[in-house]
Amino acid sequence: MDNPAYVIDCDREFAIEKSPEKPSEKPSEKPLPHSFEEAITLTGVGRFHYKLLLICGLCFMAVMVEIMGVSLIMNQMKCDLQPTLDEQGILASAGFLGVVLSSHAMGFLADTWGRATTLRYALSLASVCSIVSGFSVNIWMLIVFRFLTGFFMSGGQACVFSLCGEFHGQGSRVRHVTLLSGFLCLAMVFAPAMAIAILPLRIETVFLGLRFSSWRVLLLANVSISLVALLGISTLPETPKYQLVQGRAHESLETLRTIFAQNTGRDRSEYPVREIVLESGGASLGDVHGFLDAVRLIWHQTVPLFYRSRLLQTLNICAIQFLIYFLAQGIFMWFPTILDELGTRGGEDTLLCSVLQGLNTSANVTDAGDGSASCSLEVDTSTYQVMIIIGGSFVLIYLFFAYIIDYTGKKNLLMAWMILTMVCLVGLHYLEQFALVVIALTAVMAIGNCGGLVSTIAMDFYPTHINAMGMCFIMMVGRLGAVVGSNILGRLLFASCDEVFWALLGLVVLLCIMGYFLPEKAPAKRASALSSK
């Protein structure tokens, strides 16, 4: 039996109307309370929501830029810090590891402390750690502070889904959350563009006893996104749905009035809602009076994800996220290397697997254990240019998703893209033209965009009082998939290309089957039609 603290009143959940206790009482004497969905829909969609989308999108961009930042400076920082190959590997995964380890804690804080409050503190601490990392005197200082940057930055991803989604009604929620995911792709344009602009600069300045090379400037410049996002978050109220779940109905109503005024330009008093159906069951940090209380509260926030009614769906969502990011990140990590090798063929038509199996990956690794032989001040910007093109392509894909998702449904769109991925995986066995191979590989990597669709499904599936915890948990599993994929998938491709591509095809078929069983609410247009009857 569910914990009573998390049981949602059936009358509120399904909008079952009760007969009035006093039939003679006129409805005008006491207006009927609105459900939250009705109340948030009556605020409209306007200036407030566009500002919200931009601010939440900047939070998303900040996460991606900070994580990608290390891979962009890897060659240049060797001259100053002289890391070994093992230390470079640790540095490359430090940010991801920080995100994975803190995701659960960030979800707990967002559900108990508030979405906006958690984000403000998380972005502040992440910005401080990122700035300090730019002044690292040795490789281990850089590793530690990049880990801490990722640790605190994780709140800027999964928590943002809840923050953005809870300011919307069902009619606009899916489209805006899908557009929000597109900001991750904008980060793939922004970060390499900053690298092209900054890394080729010859900076000989000495600051605080450090040779202030261009890679340090790039790390500091990347913090600008976090600082702008932090400034934006400070202007946002807590989500009205979270306030309602916490029993703060008056604050929730005031927030809705503010949104209504900003969206419509009308006076707050014209907002037609006077009372919202109370929701309860949310946990609060005010209930924590010691270590055992904290552990108990974390347990109570996590267990509902695995209640019998949610267990299979939670496991299914997590498995899909893991496999999607495993595939997408695993190929993306090695895409520049594959592209360089294809480019050396001088436009000659060649099967992809013939190229990969003839590639000696050890030749791409420098042989200097102290890093001195691998130190080079020359910056090849061609890889960054390719990343910009891929990022721009992914942005267009997300815009396409956002436009058609209300008509096709999230599950249908998810499975349609997986079918396209299957076609591309089969084609990679037979395509020889350089342009077609690159397009097919890019389409396969773009399956990572489906992670955003799965996140929108999960956001609708989990109730408010565990929504942020659920989102952080599934994103943590997705990041684990990215870590595993980036470390092993490329090596498998170089060793057994044909077999691995066929295995990936089977993996996507499995994903398509699993995607069929994902939960999904009725599309907004259909739901509104039903409610009008």
Short mmCIF file of C-alpha atoms in Angstrom, two decimals:
data_model
loop_
_atom_site.label_atom_id
_atom_site.label_comp_id
_atom_site.label_asym_id
_atom_site.label_seq_id
_atom_site.Cartn_x
_atom_site.Cartn_y
_atom_site.Cartn_z
CA MET A 1 0.00 0.00 0.00
CA ASP A 2 1.34 3.43 -0.89
CA ASN A 3 2.54 5.79 1.80
CA PRO A 4 -0.47 8.03 2.61
CA ALA A 5 1.80 11.07 2.23
CA TYR A 6 2.00 10.38 -1.48
CA VAL A 7 -1.59 9.33 -2.21
CA ILE A 8 -3.30 11.82 -4.51
CA ASP A 9 -6.99 12.30 -3.97
CA CYS A 10 -8.87 10.53 -6.75
CA ASP A 11 -11.45 13.28 -6.98
CA ARG A 12 -8.73 15.84 -7.70
CA GLU A 13 -6.76 13.58 -10.01
CA PHE A 14 -9.67 12.68 -12.28
CA ALA A 15 -11.78 15.83 -11.80
CA ILE A 16 -14.80 13.86 -10.54
CA GLU A 17 -17.53 16.28 -9.65
CA LYS A 18 -19.31 15.78 -6.35
CA SER A 19 -22.88 16.77 -5.75
CA PRO A 20 -23.08 19.79 -3.47
CA GLU A 21 -23.92 19.17 0.14
CA LYS A 22 -26.47 22.00 0.04
CA PRO A 23 -28.48 21.76 -3.18
CA SER A 24 -30.22 25.02 -2.43
CA GLU A 25 -26.95 26.97 -2.32
CA LYS A 26 -26.35 29.02 -5.43
CA PRO A 27 -23.04 28.43 -7.27
CA SER A 28 -22.43 32.16 -7.43
CA GLU A 29 -22.13 32.35 -3.66
CA LYS A 30 -18.93 30.32 -3.67
CA PRO A 31 -17.13 29.71 -6.98
CA LEU A 32 -16.01 26.15 -7.56
CA PRO A 33 -12.23 25.68 -7.18
CA HIS A 34 -10.18 25.08 -10.32
CA SER A 35 -7.82 22.20 -10.84
CA PHE A 36 -4.19 23.15 -11.36
CA GLU A 37 -4.32 22.23 -15.05
CA GLU A 38 -7.26 24.57 -15.52
CA ALA A 39 -5.56 27.33 -13.52
CA ILE A 40 -2.23 27.19 -15.36
CA THR A 41 -3.98 27.00 -18.75
CA LEU A 42 -5.92 30.20 -17.96
CA THR A 43 -2.63 32.12 -17.61
CA GLY A 44 -2.09 31.71 -21.35
CA VAL A 45 1.26 31.33 -23.09
CA GLY A 46 3.19 34.53 -23.65
CA ARG A 47 6.08 36.71 -22.56
CA PHE A 48 6.67 34.90 -19.26
CA HIS A 49 6.92 31.49 -20.92
CA TYR A 50 9.26 32.71 -23.65
CA LYS A 51 11.52 34.20 -20.98
CA LEU A 52 11.27 30.92 -19.05
CA LEU A 53 12.27 28.92 -22.13
CA LEU A 54 15.33 31.11 -22.70
CA ILE A 55 16.47 30.93 -19.06
CA CYS A 56 15.97 27.16 -18.79
CA GLY A 57 17.65 26.71 -22.16
CA LEU A 58 20.69 28.63 -20.93
CA CYS A 59 20.85 26.26 -17.94
CA PHE A 60 20.87 23.35 -20.38
CA MET A 61 23.55 25.00 -22.50
CA ALA A 62 25.67 25.62 -19.40
CA VAL A 63 25.71 21.90 -18.58
CA MET A 64 26.78 20.86 -22.07
CA VAL A 65 29.34 23.65 -22.50
CA GLU A 66 31.03 22.85 -19.19
CA ILE A 67 31.16 19.11 -19.93
CA MET A 68 32.39 19.61 -23.52
CA GLY A 69 34.87 22.30 -22.48
CA VAL A 70 37.49 19.84 -21.28
CA SER A 71 37.59 17.84 -24.51
CA LEU A 72 38.17 21.05 -26.47
CA ILE A 73 41.24 22.07 -24.45
CA MET A 74 42.84 18.63 -24.12
CA ASN A 75 45.68 19.22 -26.59
CA GLN A 76 46.49 22.78 -25.49
CA MET A 77 46.62 22.17 -21.73
CA LYS A 78 49.29 19.49 -22.22
CA CYS A 79 51.96 22.13 -22.67
CA ASP A 80 51.33 23.63 -19.23
CA LEU A 81 50.23 20.70 -17.07
CA GLN A 82 51.98 17.80 -18.87
CA PRO A 83 49.51 15.04 -17.97
CA THR A 84 50.07 11.36 -18.62
CA LEU A 85 47.67 9.48 -20.90
CA ASP A 86 45.93 7.94 -17.89
CA GLU A 87 45.47 11.37 -16.33
CA GLN A 88 43.99 12.67 -19.60
CA GLY A 89 41.46 9.84 -19.55
CA ILE A 90 40.50 10.63 -15.95
CA LEU A 91 40.13 14.32 -16.81
CA ALA A 92 37.91 13.56 -19.82
CA SER A 93 35.44 11.60 -17.66
CA ALA A 94 35.68 13.69 -14.45
CA GLY A 95 32.77 15.99 -15.35
CA PHE A 96 30.51 13.10 -16.38
CA LEU A 97 31.36 11.27 -13.16
CA GLY A 98 30.41 14.34 -11.13
CA VAL A 99 27.07 14.58 -12.92
CA VAL A 100 26.32 10.91 -12.28
CA LEU A 101 27.21 10.97 -8.59
CA SER A 102 25.18 14.08 -7.76
CA SER A 103 22.05 13.53 -9.86
CA HIS A 104 20.20 11.69 -7.10
CA ALA A 105 21.01 14.38 -4.53
CA MET A 106 19.95 17.14 -6.92
CA GLY A 107 16.61 15.45 -7.51
CA PHE A 108 16.07 15.11 -3.76
CA LEU A 109 16.88 18.79 -3.15
CA ALA A 110 14.67 19.94 -6.03
CA ASP A 111 11.68 18.02 -4.65
CA THR A 112 12.21 19.17 -1.06
CA TRP A 113 13.91 22.55 -1.34
CA GLY A 114 12.39 23.82 -4.57
CA ARG A 115 13.37 23.72 -8.24
CA ALA A 116 14.45 27.36 -8.61
CA THR A 117 16.26 27.47 -5.25
CA THR A 118 18.23 24.30 -6.01
CA LEU A 119 19.21 25.60 -9.44
CA ARG A 120 20.42 28.92 -8.07
CA TYR A 121 22.77 27.29 -5.58
CA ALA A 122 23.88 24.57 -8.01
CA LEU A 123 24.80 27.05 -10.76
CA SER A 124 26.56 29.35 -8.29
CA LEU A 125 28.79 26.59 -6.92
CA ALA A 126 29.43 25.13 -10.38
CA SER A 127 30.50 28.56 -11.68
CA VAL A 128 32.92 29.04 -8.78
CA CYS A 129 34.49 25.60 -9.33
CA SER A 130 34.78 26.18 -13.08
CA ILE A 131 36.52 29.52 -12.55
CA VAL A 132 38.96 27.98 -10.06
CA SER A 133 39.72 25.18 -12.54
CA GLY A 134 40.96 27.81 -14.99
CA PHE A 135 43.76 28.64 -12.53
CA SER A 136 44.85 25.02 -11.97
CA VAL A 137 48.56 24.66 -11.21
CA ASN A 138 48.68 20.93 -11.96
CA ILE A 139 46.62 18.24 -13.64
CA TRP A 140 45.08 16.87 -10.44
CA MET A 141 43.82 20.27 -9.40
CA LEU A 142 42.16 20.54 -12.81
CA ILE A 143 40.66 17.03 -12.47
CA VAL A 144 39.24 17.73 -9.01
CA PHE A 145 37.64 21.03 -9.91
CA ARG A 146 36.23 19.73 -13.22
CA PHE A 147 34.70 16.89 -11.19
CA LEU A 148 33.20 19.41 -8.76
CA THR A 149 31.94 21.51 -11.66
CA GLY A 150 30.07 18.49 -13.04
CA PHE A 151 28.91 17.54 -9.54
CA PHE A 152 27.14 20.85 -9.00
CA MET A 153 26.21 21.39 -12.65
CA SER A 154 24.04 18.26 -12.79
CA GLY A 155 21.21 20.23 -11.20
CA GLY A 156 21.13 22.39 -14.33
CA GLN A 157 19.85 19.55 -16.47
CA ALA A 158 17.28 17.24 -14.91
CA CYS A 159 15.86 19.86 -12.51
CA VAL A 160 15.23 22.20 -15.44
CA PHE A 161 12.75 19.76 -16.99
CA SER A 162 10.57 20.03 -13.87
CA LEU A 163 11.07 23.80 -13.62
CA CYS A 164 10.01 24.40 -17.22
CA GLY A 165 7.24 21.80 -17.40
CA GLU A 166 5.45 22.85 -14.22
CA PHE A 167 4.87 26.38 -15.52
CA HIS A 168 2.86 24.98 -18.46
CA GLY A 169 -0.49 23.38 -19.02
CA GLN A 170 -0.84 20.20 -21.00
CA GLY A 171 -1.50 22.11 -24.22
CA SER A 172 1.94 23.79 -24.33
CA ARG A 173 4.11 21.67 -22.04
CA VAL A 174 5.34 19.09 -24.55
CA ARG A 175 6.31 21.60 -27.24
CA HIS A 176 8.24 23.87 -24.86
CA VAL A 177 10.08 20.99 -23.15
CA THR A 178 11.04 19.64 -26.58
CA LEU A 179 12.34 23.08 -27.58
CA LEU A 180 14.21 23.17 -24.28
CA SER A 181 16.10 20.00 -25.19
CA GLY A 182 17.24 21.73 -28.38
CA PHE A 183 19.42 24.08 -26.33
CA LEU A 184 21.77 21.13 -25.73
CA CYS A 185 22.42 21.19 -29.46
CA LEU A 186 22.95 24.95 -29.41
CA ALA A 187 25.71 24.26 -26.88
CA MET A 188 27.33 22.01 -29.49
CA VAL A 189 27.48 25.09 -31.73
CA PHE A 190 28.50 27.59 -29.04
CA ALA A 191 31.36 25.63 -27.42
CA PRO A 192 33.32 24.83 -30.64
CA ALA A 193 32.70 28.37 -31.93
CA MET A 194 34.28 29.77 -28.76
CA ALA A 195 37.19 27.34 -29.20
CA ILE A 196 37.75 28.53 -32.78
CA ALA A 197 37.75 32.15 -31.59
CA ILE A 198 39.97 31.75 -28.50
CA LEU A 199 42.30 28.74 -28.77
CA PRO A 200 44.36 29.99 -31.75
CA LEU A 201 45.23 33.15 -29.81
CA ARG A 202 48.86 33.38 -28.67
CA ILE A 203 48.64 34.62 -25.07
CA GLU A 204 51.89 35.02 -23.15
CA THR A 205 50.46 36.80 -20.09
CA VAL A 206 51.61 35.67 -16.63
CA PHE A 207 48.90 36.01 -13.98
CA LEU A 208 49.27 34.91 -10.34
CA GLY A 209 52.46 33.14 -11.32
CA LEU A 210 50.67 31.14 -14.05
CA ARG A 211 51.26 31.26 -17.77
CA PHE A 212 47.78 32.31 -18.78
CA SER A 213 47.41 30.31 -22.00
CA SER A 214 44.40 30.45 -24.30
CA TRP A 215 42.91 27.22 -22.90
CA ARG A 216 42.52 28.93 -19.52
CA VAL A 217 40.75 31.84 -21.21
CA LEU A 218 38.39 29.38 -22.91
CA LEU A 219 37.47 27.72 -19.60
CA LEU A 220 36.71 31.12 -18.08
CA ALA A 221 34.75 32.23 -21.15
CA ASN A 222 32.56 29.12 -20.95
CA VAL A 223 31.43 30.17 -17.46
CA SER A 224 29.63 33.13 -19.04
CA ILE A 225 26.68 30.90 -19.99
CA SER A 226 26.32 29.71 -16.38
CA LEU A 227 26.46 33.26 -15.04
CA VAL A 228 23.81 34.51 -17.48
CA ALA A 229 21.61 31.50 -16.62
CA LEU A 230 22.09 32.21 -12.92
CA LEU A 231 21.03 35.81 -13.43
CA GLY A 232 17.92 34.62 -15.24
CA ILE A 233 17.02 32.00 -12.60
CA SER A 234 17.15 34.70 -9.91
CA THR A 235 14.22 36.44 -11.66
CA LEU A 236 11.97 33.35 -11.66
CA PRO A 237 9.53 32.39 -8.89
CA GLU A 238 9.17 28.86 -7.61
CA THR A 239 6.85 26.76 -9.78
CA PRO A 240 3.18 27.18 -8.80
CA LYS A 241 2.62 23.43 -9.00
CA TYR A 242 5.43 22.80 -6.51
CA GLN A 243 4.02 25.47 -4.20
CA LEU A 244 0.60 23.84 -4.40
CA VAL A 245 1.97 20.39 -3.60
CA GLN A 246 3.76 21.90 -0.60
CA GLY A 247 0.42 23.19 0.68
CA ARG A 248 1.20 26.85 -0.13
CA ALA A 249 -1.97 27.45 -2.16
CA HIS A 250 -1.97 31.22 -1.61
CA GLU A 251 1.60 31.57 -2.93
CA SER A 252 0.73 29.36 -5.88
CA LEU A 253 -2.26 31.56 -6.75
CA GLU A 254 -0.14 34.73 -6.49
CA THR A 255 2.45 33.22 -8.83
CA LEU A 256 -0.26 32.30 -11.35
CA ARG A 257 -1.62 35.86 -11.20
CA THR A 258 1.86 37.22 -11.93
CA ILE A 259 2.23 34.89 -14.93
CA PHE A 260 -1.22 35.90 -16.19
CA ALA A 261 -0.35 39.60 -15.94
CA GLN A 262 2.96 39.17 -17.79
CA ASN A 263 1.45 37.02 -20.54
CA THR A 264 -1.67 39.09 -21.20
CA GLY A 265 -0.69 42.60 -20.12
CA ARG A 266 -3.87 42.75 -18.06
CA ASP A 267 -4.24 43.48 -14.36
CA ARG A 268 -3.58 40.68 -11.87
CA SER A 269 -7.10 41.08 -10.45
CA GLU A 270 -8.58 39.99 -13.79
CA TYR A 271 -7.21 36.47 -13.39
CA PRO A 272 -10.43 34.40 -13.15
CA VAL A 273 -9.20 31.76 -10.69
CA ARG A 274 -10.01 32.37 -7.04
CA GLU A 275 -9.22 28.98 -5.54
CA ILE A 276 -7.15 25.97 -6.61
CA VAL A 277 -7.74 22.41 -5.48
CA LEU A 278 -5.17 21.69 -2.79
CA GLU A 279 -2.58 19.01 -3.36
CA SER A 280 -0.46 17.53 -0.63
CA GLY A 281 2.20 14.91 -0.19
CA GLY A 282 5.31 16.92 -0.97
CA ALA A 283 8.32 16.54 1.26
CA SER A 284 10.16 19.51 2.76
CA LEU A 285 13.61 20.08 4.22
CA GLY A 286 11.79 21.56 7.21
CA ASP A 287 11.07 17.97 8.22
CA VAL A 288 14.81 17.25 8.57
CA HIS A 289 16.15 17.53 12.13
CA GLY A 290 19.11 15.19 11.91
CA PHE A 291 21.03 12.72 9.77
CA LEU A 292 18.46 9.95 10.19
CA ASP A 293 15.66 12.29 9.16
CA ALA A 294 17.62 13.22 6.02
CA VAL A 295 18.18 9.56 5.11
CA ARG A 296 14.53 8.77 5.78
CA LEU A 297 13.38 11.68 3.61
CA ILE A 298 15.67 10.68 0.73
CA TRP A 299 14.30 7.14 1.02
CA HIS A 300 10.71 8.38 0.92
CA GLN A 301 11.47 10.49 -2.17
CA THR A 302 13.16 7.60 -4.00
CA VAL A 303 10.92 4.64 -3.14
CA PRO A 304 7.83 6.03 -4.92
CA LEU A 305 9.72 5.78 -8.22
CA PHE A 306 9.66 2.00 -7.73
CA TYR A 307 6.15 1.48 -6.43
CA ARG A 308 4.45 -1.49 -8.04
CA SER A 309 2.37 0.82 -10.23
CA ARG A 310 5.52 2.55 -11.55
CA LEU A 311 8.25 -0.10 -11.32
CA LEU A 312 8.10 -1.49 -14.85
CA GLN A 313 7.78 1.95 -16.43
CA THR A 314 10.67 3.35 -14.37
CA LEU A 315 12.91 0.45 -15.37
CA ASN A 316 11.82 0.77 -19.01
CA ILE A 317 12.48 4.53 -19.13
CA CYS A 318 15.89 4.12 -17.47
CA ALA A 319 16.92 1.31 -19.81
CA ILE A 320 15.89 3.32 -22.89
CA GLN A 321 17.82 6.40 -21.70
CA PHE A 322 20.91 4.30 -20.97
CA LEU A 323 20.91 2.66 -24.41
CA ILE A 324 20.13 5.88 -26.31
CA TYR A 325 23.03 7.79 -24.75
CA PHE A 326 25.28 4.73 -24.97
CA LEU A 327 24.80 4.67 -28.74
CA ALA A 328 24.79 8.42 -29.40
CA GLN A 329 27.73 9.39 -27.19
CA GLY A 330 29.73 6.30 -28.12
CA ILE A 331 29.73 7.27 -31.81
CA PHE A 332 29.99 11.03 -31.21
CA MET A 333 33.16 10.56 -29.14
CA TRP A 334 34.95 8.98 -32.12
CA PHE A 335 33.22 10.85 -34.94
CA PRO A 336 36.06 13.38 -35.51
CA THR A 337 38.59 10.52 -35.69
CA ILE A 338 36.40 8.63 -38.18
CA LEU A 339 35.91 11.79 -40.22
CA ASP A 340 39.64 12.50 -40.34
CA GLU A 341 40.35 8.97 -41.53
CA LEU A 342 37.68 9.18 -44.24
CA GLY A 343 39.13 12.53 -45.30
CA THR A 344 42.59 11.04 -45.81
CA ARG A 345 41.15 8.91 -48.60
CA GLY A 346 40.99 12.02 -50.78
CA GLY A 347 37.32 11.59 -51.65
CA GLU A 348 37.82 7.96 -52.73
CA ASP A 349 34.67 5.85 -52.33
CA THR A 350 35.30 3.33 -49.58
CA LEU A 351 33.14 1.26 -47.25
CA LEU A 352 33.18 2.66 -43.72
CA CYS A 353 34.10 -0.63 -42.06
CA SER A 354 37.00 -1.11 -44.45
CA VAL A 355 38.38 2.23 -43.28
CA LEU A 356 37.79 1.60 -39.57
CA GLN A 357 39.28 -1.89 -39.52
CA GLY A 358 42.40 -0.56 -41.20
CA LEU A 359 42.74 2.24 -38.68
CA ASN A 360 45.44 1.84 -36.05
CA THR A 361 44.02 3.74 -33.11
CA SER A 362 47.32 3.60 -31.31
CA ALA A 363 48.77 5.81 -34.01
CA ASN A 364 46.52 8.59 -32.82
CA VAL A 365 48.01 8.45 -29.33
CA THR A 366 51.24 10.19 -28.54
CA ASP A 367 54.02 8.14 -27.13
CA ALA A 368 55.23 10.57 -24.51
CA GLY A 369 54.35 9.47 -21.04
CA ASP A 370 55.14 12.91 -19.60
CA GLY A 371 53.12 14.73 -22.23
CA SER A 372 56.08 16.71 -23.52
CA ALA A 373 56.22 15.11 -26.95
CA SER A 374 52.49 15.64 -27.47
CA CYS A 375 52.62 19.35 -26.66
CA SER A 376 51.65 21.44 -29.67
CA LEU A 377 50.60 25.07 -29.89
CA GLU A 378 49.05 24.59 -33.33
CA VAL A 379 45.26 24.44 -33.28
CA ASP A 380 43.41 22.51 -35.99
CA THR A 381 39.95 24.08 -36.12
CA SER A 382 38.53 21.70 -38.74
CA THR A 383 37.21 19.31 -36.06
CA TYR A 384 35.48 22.19 -34.29
CA GLN A 385 33.90 23.26 -37.58
CA VAL A 386 32.47 19.76 -38.06
CA MET A 387 31.05 19.84 -34.52
CA ILE A 388 29.35 23.16 -35.29
CA ILE A 389 27.73 21.67 -38.39
CA ILE A 390 26.50 18.65 -36.42
CA GLY A 391 25.18 20.87 -33.63
CA GLY A 392 23.35 23.06 -36.14
CA SER A 393 21.81 19.98 -37.74
CA PHE A 394 20.60 18.74 -34.37
CA VAL A 395 19.02 22.14 -33.63
CA LEU A 396 17.00 21.88 -36.84
CA ILE A 397 15.93 18.36 -35.87
CA TYR A 398 14.66 19.59 -32.50
CA LEU A 399 12.75 22.43 -34.14
CA PHE A 400 11.15 19.85 -36.42
CA PHE A 401 10.29 17.68 -33.41
CA ALA A 402 8.74 20.63 -31.55
CA TYR A 403 6.57 21.56 -34.53
CA ILE A 404 5.08 18.11 -35.19
CA ILE A 405 5.07 16.52 -31.75
CA ASP A 406 1.57 17.74 -30.85
CA TYR A 407 0.21 16.08 -33.98
CA THR A 408 2.17 12.82 -33.99
CA GLY A 409 2.50 12.15 -30.26
CA LYS A 410 5.76 11.61 -28.40
CA LYS A 411 5.85 7.82 -28.76
CA ASN A 412 5.11 7.85 -32.49
CA LEU A 413 7.81 10.44 -33.12
CA LEU A 414 10.28 8.49 -30.98
CA MET A 415 9.71 5.24 -32.86
CA ALA A 416 9.74 6.96 -36.26
CA TRP A 417 13.22 8.33 -35.57
CA MET A 418 14.38 4.90 -34.37
CA ILE A 419 13.17 3.38 -37.64
CA LEU A 420 15.19 6.01 -39.53
CA THR A 421 18.21 5.07 -37.38
CA MET A 422 17.76 1.41 -38.35
CA VAL A 423 17.75 2.33 -42.05
CA CYS A 424 20.96 4.35 -41.61
CA LEU A 425 22.68 1.52 -39.70
CA VAL A 426 21.88 -0.90 -42.51
CA GLY A 427 23.03 1.65 -45.08
CA LEU A 428 26.42 2.06 -43.39
CA HIS A 429 27.26 -1.50 -44.44
CA TYR A 430 26.83 -0.66 -48.12
CA LEU A 431 27.31 3.10 -48.62
CA GLU A 432 30.66 4.14 -50.12
CA GLN A 433 30.22 7.82 -50.98
CA PHE A 434 31.85 10.12 -48.42
CA ALA A 435 28.88 12.51 -48.12
CA LEU A 436 26.32 9.72 -47.70
CA VAL A 437 28.43 8.00 -45.02
CA VAL A 438 28.74 11.23 -43.05
CA ILE A 439 25.00 11.90 -43.31
CA ALA A 440 24.13 8.37 -42.19
CA LEU A 441 26.53 8.54 -39.22
CA THR A 442 25.12 11.92 -38.21
CA ALA A 443 21.57 10.51 -38.34
CA VAL A 444 22.62 7.61 -36.12
CA MET A 445 24.21 9.99 -33.61
CA ALA A 446 21.03 12.07 -33.69
CA ILE A 447 19.25 9.26 -31.85
CA GLY A 448 20.58 11.10 -28.80
CA ASN A 449 17.86 13.69 -29.52
CA CYS A 450 15.33 10.98 -28.66
CA GLY A 451 16.61 11.22 -25.09
CA GLY A 452 14.78 14.55 -24.88
CA LEU A 453 11.55 12.92 -26.06
CA VAL A 454 11.88 10.19 -23.43
CA SER A 455 12.45 12.89 -20.81
CA THR A 456 9.20 14.65 -21.76
CA ILE A 457 7.36 11.34 -21.42
CA ALA A 458 8.92 10.76 -17.99
CA MET A 459 8.09 14.30 -16.89
CA ASP A 460 4.39 13.67 -17.56
CA PHE A 461 4.54 10.23 -15.94
CA TYR A 462 5.92 11.18 -12.51
CA PRO A 463 3.70 13.21 -10.13
CA THR A 464 4.86 16.59 -8.89
CA HIS A 465 6.11 15.55 -5.46
CA ILE A 466 8.68 13.12 -7.00
CA ASN A 467 8.99 14.68 -10.46
CA ALA A 468 12.45 16.21 -10.05
CA MET A 469 13.75 13.08 -8.32
CA GLY A 470 12.45 10.94 -11.17
CA MET A 471 13.94 13.21 -13.84
CA CYS A 472 17.33 13.36 -12.11
CA PHE A 473 17.37 9.60 -11.65
CA ILE A 474 16.70 8.77 -15.30
CA MET A 475 19.18 11.42 -16.46
CA MET A 476 21.77 9.89 -14.13
CA VAL A 477 21.21 6.52 -15.81
CA GLY A 478 21.45 8.20 -19.21
CA ARG A 479 24.78 9.79 -18.28
CA LEU A 480 26.05 6.39 -17.17
CA GLY A 481 25.20 5.14 -20.64
CA ALA A 482 27.16 8.04 -22.15
CA VAL A 483 30.21 7.22 -20.02
CA VAL A 484 30.10 3.52 -20.91
CA GLY A 485 29.47 4.18 -24.61
CA SER A 486 32.25 6.73 -24.98
CA ASN A 487 34.76 4.35 -23.42
CA ILE A 488 33.97 1.05 -25.16
CA LEU A 489 31.87 1.54 -28.30
CA GLY A 490 34.60 3.20 -30.37
CA ARG A 491 37.14 0.54 -29.54
CA LEU A 492 34.63 -2.17 -30.51
CA LEU A 493 33.98 -0.44 -33.82
CA PHE A 494 37.67 -0.37 -34.68
CA ALA A 495 38.06 -4.04 -33.72
CA SER A 496 34.90 -5.59 -35.24
CA CYS A 497 33.11 -2.98 -37.30
CA ASP A 498 30.60 -5.12 -39.22
CA GLU A 499 29.55 -7.17 -36.21
CA VAL A 500 29.17 -4.08 -34.02
CA PHE A 501 26.97 -2.23 -36.54
CA TRP A 502 24.69 -5.27 -36.82
CA ALA A 503 24.58 -5.47 -33.03
CA LEU A 504 23.66 -1.76 -32.88
CA LEU A 505 20.87 -2.45 -35.35
CA GLY A 506 19.50 -5.12 -33.01
CA LEU A 507 19.85 -2.66 -30.14
CA VAL A 508 17.74 -0.04 -31.92
CA VAL A 509 15.10 -2.68 -32.76
CA LEU A 510 14.97 -3.47 -29.03
CA LEU A 511 14.68 0.26 -28.25
CA CYS A 512 11.76 0.56 -30.65
CA ILE A 513 9.94 -2.32 -28.93
CA MET A 514 10.62 -0.84 -25.50
CA GLY A 515 9.48 2.58 -26.71
CA TYR A 516 6.10 1.12 -27.69
CA PHE A 517 5.38 0.38 -24.01
CA LEU A 518 6.25 3.87 -22.73
CA PRO A 519 3.39 5.71 -21.01
CA GLU A 520 1.89 8.67 -22.80
CA LYS A 521 -0.95 11.04 -22.05
CA ALA A 522 -3.49 11.91 -24.69
CA PRO A 523 -2.24 14.65 -27.08
CA ALA A 524 -3.25 18.14 -26.05
CA LYS A 525 -5.75 18.62 -28.89
CA ARG A 526 -7.47 15.31 -28.13
CA ALA A 527 -7.48 15.95 -24.39
CA SER A 528 -9.07 19.37 -24.81
CA ALA A 529 -11.72 17.88 -27.08
CA LEU A 530 -12.56 15.25 -24.50
CA SER A 531 -12.74 17.78 -21.70
CA SER A 532 -15.19 19.91 -23.68
CA LYS A 533 -17.69 17.07 -23.96
#
